[in-house]
Short mmCIF file of C-alpha atoms in Angstrom, two decimals:
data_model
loop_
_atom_site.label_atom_id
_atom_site.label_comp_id
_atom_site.label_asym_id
_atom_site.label_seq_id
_atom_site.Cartn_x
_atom_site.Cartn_y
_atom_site.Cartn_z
CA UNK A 1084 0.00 0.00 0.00
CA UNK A 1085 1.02 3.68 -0.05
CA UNK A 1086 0.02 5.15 2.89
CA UNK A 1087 0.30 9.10 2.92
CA UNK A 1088 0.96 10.21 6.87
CA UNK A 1089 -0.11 13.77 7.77
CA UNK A 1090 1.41 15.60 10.23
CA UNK A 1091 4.30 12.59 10.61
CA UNK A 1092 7.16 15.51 11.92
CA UNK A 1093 5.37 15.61 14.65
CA UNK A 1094 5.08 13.42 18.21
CA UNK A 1095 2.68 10.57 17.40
CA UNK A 1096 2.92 10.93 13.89
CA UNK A 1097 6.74 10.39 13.11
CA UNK A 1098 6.59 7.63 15.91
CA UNK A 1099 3.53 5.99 13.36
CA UNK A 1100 5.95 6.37 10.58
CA UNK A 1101 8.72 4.58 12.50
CA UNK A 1102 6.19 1.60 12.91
CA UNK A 1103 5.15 1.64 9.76
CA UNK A 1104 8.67 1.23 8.05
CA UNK A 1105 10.17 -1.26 10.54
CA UNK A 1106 6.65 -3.24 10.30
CA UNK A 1107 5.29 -3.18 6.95
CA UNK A 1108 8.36 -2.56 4.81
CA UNK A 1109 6.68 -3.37 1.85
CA UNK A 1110 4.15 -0.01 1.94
CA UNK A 1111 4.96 3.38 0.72
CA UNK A 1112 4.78 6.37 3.19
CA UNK A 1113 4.46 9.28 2.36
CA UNK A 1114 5.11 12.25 5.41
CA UNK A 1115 3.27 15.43 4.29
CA UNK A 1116 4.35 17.98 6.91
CA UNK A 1117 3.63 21.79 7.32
CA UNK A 1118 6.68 22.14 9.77
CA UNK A 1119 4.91 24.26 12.51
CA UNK A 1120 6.79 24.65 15.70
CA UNK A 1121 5.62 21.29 16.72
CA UNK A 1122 6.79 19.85 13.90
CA UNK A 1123 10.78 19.05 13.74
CA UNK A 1124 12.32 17.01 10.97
CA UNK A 1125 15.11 16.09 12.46
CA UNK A 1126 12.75 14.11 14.39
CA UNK A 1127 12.46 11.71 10.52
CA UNK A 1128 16.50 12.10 9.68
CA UNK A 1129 16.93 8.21 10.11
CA UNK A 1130 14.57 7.32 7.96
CA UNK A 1131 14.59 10.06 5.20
CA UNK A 1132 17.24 8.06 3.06
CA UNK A 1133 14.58 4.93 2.85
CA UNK A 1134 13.61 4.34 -0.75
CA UNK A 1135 10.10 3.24 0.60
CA UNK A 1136 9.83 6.64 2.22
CA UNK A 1137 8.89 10.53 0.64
CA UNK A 1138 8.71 13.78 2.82
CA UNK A 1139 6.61 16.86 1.38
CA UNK A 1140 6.73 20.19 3.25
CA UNK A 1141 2.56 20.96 2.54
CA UNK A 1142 0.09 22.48 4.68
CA UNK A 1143 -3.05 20.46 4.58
CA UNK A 1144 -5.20 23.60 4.10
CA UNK A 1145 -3.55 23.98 0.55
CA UNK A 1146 -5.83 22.47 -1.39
CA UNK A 1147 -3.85 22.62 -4.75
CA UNK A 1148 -1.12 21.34 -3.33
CA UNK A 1149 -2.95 18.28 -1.23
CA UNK A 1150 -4.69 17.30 -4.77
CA UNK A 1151 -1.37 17.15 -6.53
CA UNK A 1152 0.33 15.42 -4.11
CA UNK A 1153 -2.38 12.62 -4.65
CA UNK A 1154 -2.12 13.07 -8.28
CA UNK A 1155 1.42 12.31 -8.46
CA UNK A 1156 1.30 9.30 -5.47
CA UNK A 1157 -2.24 8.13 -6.26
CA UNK A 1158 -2.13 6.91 -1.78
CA UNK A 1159 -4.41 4.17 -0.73
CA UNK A 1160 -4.79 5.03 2.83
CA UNK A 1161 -4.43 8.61 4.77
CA UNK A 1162 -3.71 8.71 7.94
CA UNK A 1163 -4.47 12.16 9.48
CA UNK A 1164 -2.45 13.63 12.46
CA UNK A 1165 -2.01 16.88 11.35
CA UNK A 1166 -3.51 19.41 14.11
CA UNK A 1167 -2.85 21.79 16.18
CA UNK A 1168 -3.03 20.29 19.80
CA UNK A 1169 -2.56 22.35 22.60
CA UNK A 1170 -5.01 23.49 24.69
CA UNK A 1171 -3.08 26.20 26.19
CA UNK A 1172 -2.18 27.08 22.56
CA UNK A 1173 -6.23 26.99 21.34
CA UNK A 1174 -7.44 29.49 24.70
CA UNK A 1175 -4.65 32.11 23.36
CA UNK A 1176 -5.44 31.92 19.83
CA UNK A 1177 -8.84 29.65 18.84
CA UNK A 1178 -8.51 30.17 14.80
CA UNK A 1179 -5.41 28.73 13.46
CA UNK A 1180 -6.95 25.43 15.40
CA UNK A 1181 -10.25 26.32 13.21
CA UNK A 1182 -8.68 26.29 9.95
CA UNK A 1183 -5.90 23.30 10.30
CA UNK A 1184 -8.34 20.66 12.47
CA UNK A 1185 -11.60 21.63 10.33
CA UNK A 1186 -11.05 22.90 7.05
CA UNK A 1187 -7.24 20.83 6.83
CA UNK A 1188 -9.54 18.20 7.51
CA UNK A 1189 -12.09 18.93 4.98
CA UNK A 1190 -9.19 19.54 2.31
CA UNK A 1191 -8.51 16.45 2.63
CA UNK A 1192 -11.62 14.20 3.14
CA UNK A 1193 -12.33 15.91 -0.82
CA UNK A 1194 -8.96 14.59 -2.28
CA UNK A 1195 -9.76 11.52 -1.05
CA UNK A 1196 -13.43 11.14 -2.73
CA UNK A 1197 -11.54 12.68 -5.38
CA UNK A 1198 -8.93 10.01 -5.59
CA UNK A 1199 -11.14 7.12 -4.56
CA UNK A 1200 -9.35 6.46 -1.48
CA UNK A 1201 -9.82 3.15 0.57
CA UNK A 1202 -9.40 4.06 3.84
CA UNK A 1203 -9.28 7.73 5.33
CA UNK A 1204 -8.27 7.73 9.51
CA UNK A 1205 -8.85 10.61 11.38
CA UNK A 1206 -6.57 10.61 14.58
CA UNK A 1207 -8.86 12.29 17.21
CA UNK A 1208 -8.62 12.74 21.18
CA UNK A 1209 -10.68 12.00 24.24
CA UNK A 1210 -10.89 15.52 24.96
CA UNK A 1211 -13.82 15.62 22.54
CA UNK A 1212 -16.00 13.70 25.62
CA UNK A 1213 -15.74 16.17 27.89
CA UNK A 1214 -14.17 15.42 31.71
CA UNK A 1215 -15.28 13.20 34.38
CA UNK A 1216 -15.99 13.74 38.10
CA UNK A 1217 -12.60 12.48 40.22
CA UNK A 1218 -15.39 10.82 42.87
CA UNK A 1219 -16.76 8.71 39.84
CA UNK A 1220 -13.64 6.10 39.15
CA UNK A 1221 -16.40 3.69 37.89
CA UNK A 1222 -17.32 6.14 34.71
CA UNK A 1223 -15.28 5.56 31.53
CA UNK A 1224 -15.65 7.20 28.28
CA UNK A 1225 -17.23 4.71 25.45
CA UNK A 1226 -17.87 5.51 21.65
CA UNK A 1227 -21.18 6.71 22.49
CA UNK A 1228 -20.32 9.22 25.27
CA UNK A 1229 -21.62 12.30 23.94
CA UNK A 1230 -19.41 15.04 22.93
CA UNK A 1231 -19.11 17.51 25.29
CA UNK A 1232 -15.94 19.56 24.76
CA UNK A 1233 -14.21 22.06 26.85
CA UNK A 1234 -11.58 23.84 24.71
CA UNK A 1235 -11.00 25.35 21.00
CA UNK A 1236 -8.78 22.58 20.51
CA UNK A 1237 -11.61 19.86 21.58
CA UNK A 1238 -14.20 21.70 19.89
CA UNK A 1239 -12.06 21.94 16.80
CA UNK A 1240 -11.26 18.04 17.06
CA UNK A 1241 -14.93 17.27 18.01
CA UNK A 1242 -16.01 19.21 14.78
CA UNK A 1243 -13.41 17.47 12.75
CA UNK A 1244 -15.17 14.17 13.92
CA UNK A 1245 -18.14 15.09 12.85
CA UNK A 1246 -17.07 16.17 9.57
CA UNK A 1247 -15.48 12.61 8.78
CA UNK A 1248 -18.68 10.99 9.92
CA UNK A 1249 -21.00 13.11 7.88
CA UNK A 1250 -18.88 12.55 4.84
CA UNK A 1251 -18.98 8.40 5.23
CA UNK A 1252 -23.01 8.86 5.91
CA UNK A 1253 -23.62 11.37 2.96
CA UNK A 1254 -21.05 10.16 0.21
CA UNK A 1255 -19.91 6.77 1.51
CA UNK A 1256 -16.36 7.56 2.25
CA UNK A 1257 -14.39 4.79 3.40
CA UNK A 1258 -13.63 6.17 7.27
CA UNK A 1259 -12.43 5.61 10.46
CA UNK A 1260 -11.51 8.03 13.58
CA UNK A 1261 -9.82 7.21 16.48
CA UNK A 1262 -10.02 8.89 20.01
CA UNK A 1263 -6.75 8.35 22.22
CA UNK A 1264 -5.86 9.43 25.67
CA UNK A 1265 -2.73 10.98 26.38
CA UNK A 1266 0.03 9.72 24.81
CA UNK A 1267 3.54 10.20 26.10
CA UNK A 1268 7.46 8.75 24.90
CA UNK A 1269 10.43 9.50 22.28
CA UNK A 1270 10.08 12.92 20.46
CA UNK A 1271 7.26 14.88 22.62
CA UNK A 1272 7.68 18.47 21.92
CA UNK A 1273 8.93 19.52 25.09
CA UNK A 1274 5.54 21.74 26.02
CA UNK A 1275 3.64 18.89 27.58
CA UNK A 1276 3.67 17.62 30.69
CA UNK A 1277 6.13 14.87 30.47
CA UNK A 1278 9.10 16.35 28.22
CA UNK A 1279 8.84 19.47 30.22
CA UNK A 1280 8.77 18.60 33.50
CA UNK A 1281 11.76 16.18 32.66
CA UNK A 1282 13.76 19.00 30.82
CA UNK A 1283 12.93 21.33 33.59
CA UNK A 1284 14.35 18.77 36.52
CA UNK A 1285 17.17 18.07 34.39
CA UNK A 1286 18.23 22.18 34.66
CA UNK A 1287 17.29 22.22 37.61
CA UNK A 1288 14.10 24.76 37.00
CA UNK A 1289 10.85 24.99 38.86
CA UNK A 1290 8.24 22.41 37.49
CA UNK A 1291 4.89 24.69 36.84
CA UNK A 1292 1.42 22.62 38.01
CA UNK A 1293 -1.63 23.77 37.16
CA UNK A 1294 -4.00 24.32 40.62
CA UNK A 1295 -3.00 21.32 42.51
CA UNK A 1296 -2.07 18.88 40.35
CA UNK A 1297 -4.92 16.78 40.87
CA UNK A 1298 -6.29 16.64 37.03
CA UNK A 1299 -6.32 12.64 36.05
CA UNK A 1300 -5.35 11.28 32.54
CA UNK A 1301 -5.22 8.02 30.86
CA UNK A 1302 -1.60 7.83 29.70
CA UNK A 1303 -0.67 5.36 26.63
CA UNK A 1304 2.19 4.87 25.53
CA UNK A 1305 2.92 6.28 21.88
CA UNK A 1306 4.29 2.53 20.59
CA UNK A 1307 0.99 1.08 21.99
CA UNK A 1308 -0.99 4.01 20.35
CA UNK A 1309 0.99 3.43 17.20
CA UNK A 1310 -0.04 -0.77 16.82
CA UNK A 1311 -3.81 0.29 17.76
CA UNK A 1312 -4.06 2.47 14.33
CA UNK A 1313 -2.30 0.30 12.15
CA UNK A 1314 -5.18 -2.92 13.54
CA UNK A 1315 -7.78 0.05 12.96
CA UNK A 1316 -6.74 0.79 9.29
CA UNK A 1317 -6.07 -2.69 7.62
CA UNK A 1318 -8.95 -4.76 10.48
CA UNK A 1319 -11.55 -1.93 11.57
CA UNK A 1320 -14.63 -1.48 10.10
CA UNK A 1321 -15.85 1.37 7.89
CA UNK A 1322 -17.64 4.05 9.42
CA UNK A 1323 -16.63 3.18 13.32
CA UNK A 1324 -15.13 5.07 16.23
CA UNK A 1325 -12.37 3.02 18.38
CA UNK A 1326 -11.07 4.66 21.62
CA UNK A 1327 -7.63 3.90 22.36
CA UNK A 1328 -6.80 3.82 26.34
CA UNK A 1329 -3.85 2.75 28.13
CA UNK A 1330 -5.11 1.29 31.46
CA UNK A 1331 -2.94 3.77 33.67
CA UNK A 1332 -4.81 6.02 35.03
CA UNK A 1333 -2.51 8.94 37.04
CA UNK A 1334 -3.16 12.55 38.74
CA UNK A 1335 -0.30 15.24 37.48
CA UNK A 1336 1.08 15.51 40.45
CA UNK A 1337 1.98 11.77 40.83
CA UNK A 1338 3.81 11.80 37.73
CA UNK A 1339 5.72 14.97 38.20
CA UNK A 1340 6.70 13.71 41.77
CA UNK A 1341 7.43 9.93 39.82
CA UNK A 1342 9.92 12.01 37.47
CA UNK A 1343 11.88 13.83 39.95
CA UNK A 1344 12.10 10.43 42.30
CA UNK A 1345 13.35 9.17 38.76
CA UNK A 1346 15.86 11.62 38.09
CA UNK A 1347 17.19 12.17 41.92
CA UNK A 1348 16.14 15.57 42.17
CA UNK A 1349 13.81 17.35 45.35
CA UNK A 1350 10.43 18.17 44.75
CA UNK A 1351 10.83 21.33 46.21
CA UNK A 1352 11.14 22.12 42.47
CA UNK A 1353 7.32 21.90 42.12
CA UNK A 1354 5.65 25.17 41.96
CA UNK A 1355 1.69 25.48 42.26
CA UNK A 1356 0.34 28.24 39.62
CA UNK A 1357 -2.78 29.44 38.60
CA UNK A 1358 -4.83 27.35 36.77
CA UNK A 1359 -5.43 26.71 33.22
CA UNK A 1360 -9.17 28.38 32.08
CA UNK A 1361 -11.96 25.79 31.98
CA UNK A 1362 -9.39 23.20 32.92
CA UNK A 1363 -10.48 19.14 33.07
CA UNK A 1364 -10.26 16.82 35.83
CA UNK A 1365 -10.22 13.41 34.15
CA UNK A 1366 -10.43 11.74 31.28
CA UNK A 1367 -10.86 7.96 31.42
CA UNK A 1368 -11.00 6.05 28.11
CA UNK A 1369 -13.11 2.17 28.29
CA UNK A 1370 -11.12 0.48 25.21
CA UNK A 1371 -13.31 -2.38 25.18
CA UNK A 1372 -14.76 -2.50 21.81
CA UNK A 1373 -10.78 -2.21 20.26
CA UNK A 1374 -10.31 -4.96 22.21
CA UNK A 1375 -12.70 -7.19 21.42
CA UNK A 1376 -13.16 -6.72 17.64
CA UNK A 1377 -9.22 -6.09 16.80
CA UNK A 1378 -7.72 -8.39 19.78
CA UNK A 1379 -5.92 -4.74 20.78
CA UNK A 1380 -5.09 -4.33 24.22
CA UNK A 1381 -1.99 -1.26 26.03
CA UNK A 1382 0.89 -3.61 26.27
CA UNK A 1383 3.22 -1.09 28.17
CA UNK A 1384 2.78 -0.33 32.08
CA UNK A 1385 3.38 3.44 32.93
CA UNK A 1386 6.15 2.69 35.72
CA UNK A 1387 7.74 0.81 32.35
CA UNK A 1388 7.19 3.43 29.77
CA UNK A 1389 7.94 6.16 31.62
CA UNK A 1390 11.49 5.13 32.61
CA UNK A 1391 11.56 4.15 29.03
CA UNK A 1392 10.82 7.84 27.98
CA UNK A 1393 12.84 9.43 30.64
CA UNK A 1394 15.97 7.57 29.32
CA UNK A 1395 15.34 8.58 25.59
CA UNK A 1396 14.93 12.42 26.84
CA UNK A 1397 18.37 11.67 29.03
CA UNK A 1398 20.11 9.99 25.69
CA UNK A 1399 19.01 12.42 22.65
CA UNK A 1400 19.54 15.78 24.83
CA UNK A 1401 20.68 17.65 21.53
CA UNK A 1402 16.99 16.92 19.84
CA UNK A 1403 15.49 18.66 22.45
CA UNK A 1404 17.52 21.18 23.58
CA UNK A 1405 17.87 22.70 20.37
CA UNK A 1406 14.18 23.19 20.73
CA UNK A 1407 13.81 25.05 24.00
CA UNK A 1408 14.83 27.86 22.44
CA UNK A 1409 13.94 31.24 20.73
CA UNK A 1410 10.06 31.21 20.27
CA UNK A 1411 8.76 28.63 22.48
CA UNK A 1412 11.05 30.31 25.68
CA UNK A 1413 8.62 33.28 24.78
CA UNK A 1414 5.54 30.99 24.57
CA UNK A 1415 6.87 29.08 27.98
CA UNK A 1416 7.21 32.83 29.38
CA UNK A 1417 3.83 33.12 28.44
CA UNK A 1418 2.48 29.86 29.98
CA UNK A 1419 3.98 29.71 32.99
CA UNK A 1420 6.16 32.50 34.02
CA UNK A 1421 3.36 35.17 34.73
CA UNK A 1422 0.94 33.06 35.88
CA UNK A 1423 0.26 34.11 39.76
CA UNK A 1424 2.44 31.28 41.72
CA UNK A 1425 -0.17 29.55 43.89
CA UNK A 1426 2.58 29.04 46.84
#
């Protein structure tokens, strides 16, 4: 197959790419990148030489571009990670996550009736359910939780959903879409939670919580994350939603005081500031249909992947040092250094 991969410069999506080539090396991928901030191709430089591999710098919004790209690799498969994906990001500036997660999305759910494509994927999140209550541990989210978002990102996800669905109902598109919990290992962009607060204990800098650190995620580990959309694209049926959990449900708190046990440093390096706007307390993701039609099930155990994670950020210290710099130290400014320090 030729599989085109938007969005593969970034986290999840280079990490797909990876699986891809060492597990299928008889497809064609194709990375179609726009290079934002969050997207670093340095990140692909051990693959770029592959002769079963092409990169194209392309915004997904340019919709001469997109269709010309599928005119010259005529692609049997799209899978679609290209979005903008922080919340933080979306509160400051709501549009930019408008026009990539909806009308990228649109862009290219046309090419691909266009084109006749077999399978489009839409790589979504579980921040398009909503939160849950922390006294509720027996709630999970299931494909039919209703979408209740919180964010621009979420709402701009949660529309992007919709869009997919109403173009398999109206024109018969061959789809699929995803919805993941947080995802965390090798190439994070050093703004989330994990990267940064390892980067920051590492120089020895304060670790910023939100409120009190009490928020609870699903964490899954990106390789995990990575085998669950491959089953989804060559075994799941047409038309369906599959949430992807992990099983390891943790508070941000735990796993900031997890990294510095990890990395010998005090937690007096925690400091409590003001909290993000509209701000979720947990997301909990019931993978049970994944599981039972595709046989998928999290094979990685946080207190495994995240030592796994912390030693990649400890062994490729170039790759992300290089990005701490220049415009996200004024974002990170921003974020964290005038919020009002809570103690």
């Amino acid at each position: 197959m030729t599989i085109i991969v938007t969005g593969g410069a970034g986290f999840i999506g280079s990490n797909y790419i990876f699986y891809l080539l060492e597990k299928h090396p008889e497809d064609r991928i194709i990375c179609l990148d726009k290079l934002t901030y969050a997207g670093n191709l340095s990140t692909l430089a051990s693959v770029m030489d592959k002769p079963n591999f092409r990169f194209v710098k392309l915004d997904i919004c340019d919709r001469e571009g997109v269709y010309q790209l599928f005119e010259d690799e005529k692609p049997d498969v799209v899978v679609n990670f290209a979005a903008e994906s922080h919340v933080d990001r979306s509160i400051e500036n709501p549009s930019i996550f408008l026009q990539t997660n909806i009308i990228g999305t649109s862009v290219l759910m046309d090419v691909c009736r266009e084109f006749g494509i077999g399978r489009f994927h839409q790589v979504s999140t579980d921040e398009v359910y909503g939160d849950l209550p922390l006294d509720r541990p027996d709630l999970f989210f299931t494909e039919t939780t209703p979408l209740h978002t919180s964010s621009p990102y979420s709402s701009s996800k949660a529309g992007a959903d919709l869009l997919v669905m109403a173009y398999h109902r109206t024109y018969g598109l061959p789809v699929s879409v995803s919805r993941c919990s947080n995802n965390y290992g090798a190439y994070q962009f050093p703004e989330k939670l994990i990267p940064l607060m390892i980067a920051n204990c590492l120089a020895d800098k304060p670790l910023p919580v939100y409120g009190e650190g009490l928020n609870v995620r699903d964490w899954l580990f990106v390789d995990d994350h990575c085998k669950a959309i491959d089953l989804v694209i060559r075994k799941g049926r047409e038309g369906e939603v599959y949430n992807i959990g992990g099983h390891n449900e943790m508070r941000n708190i735990d796993i900031v005081k997890l990294i510095c046990h990890e990395l010998g440093k005090s937690e007096s390096l925690i400091t409590h500031v003001t909290d993000r706007k509209g701000h979720d307390m947990r997301y909990a993701i019931d993978p049970t249909k994944i599981h039972t039609e595709l046989g998928w099930l999290p094979e990685t155990k946080f207190e495994d992947g995240i030592r796994k994670t912390i030693r990649w950020y400890l062994d490729n210290k170039p790759w992300w040092a290089e990005i701490i710099s220049g415009e996200y130290q004024n974002y990170y400014a921003k974020m964290y250094g005038d919020r009002e320090h809570l103690r």
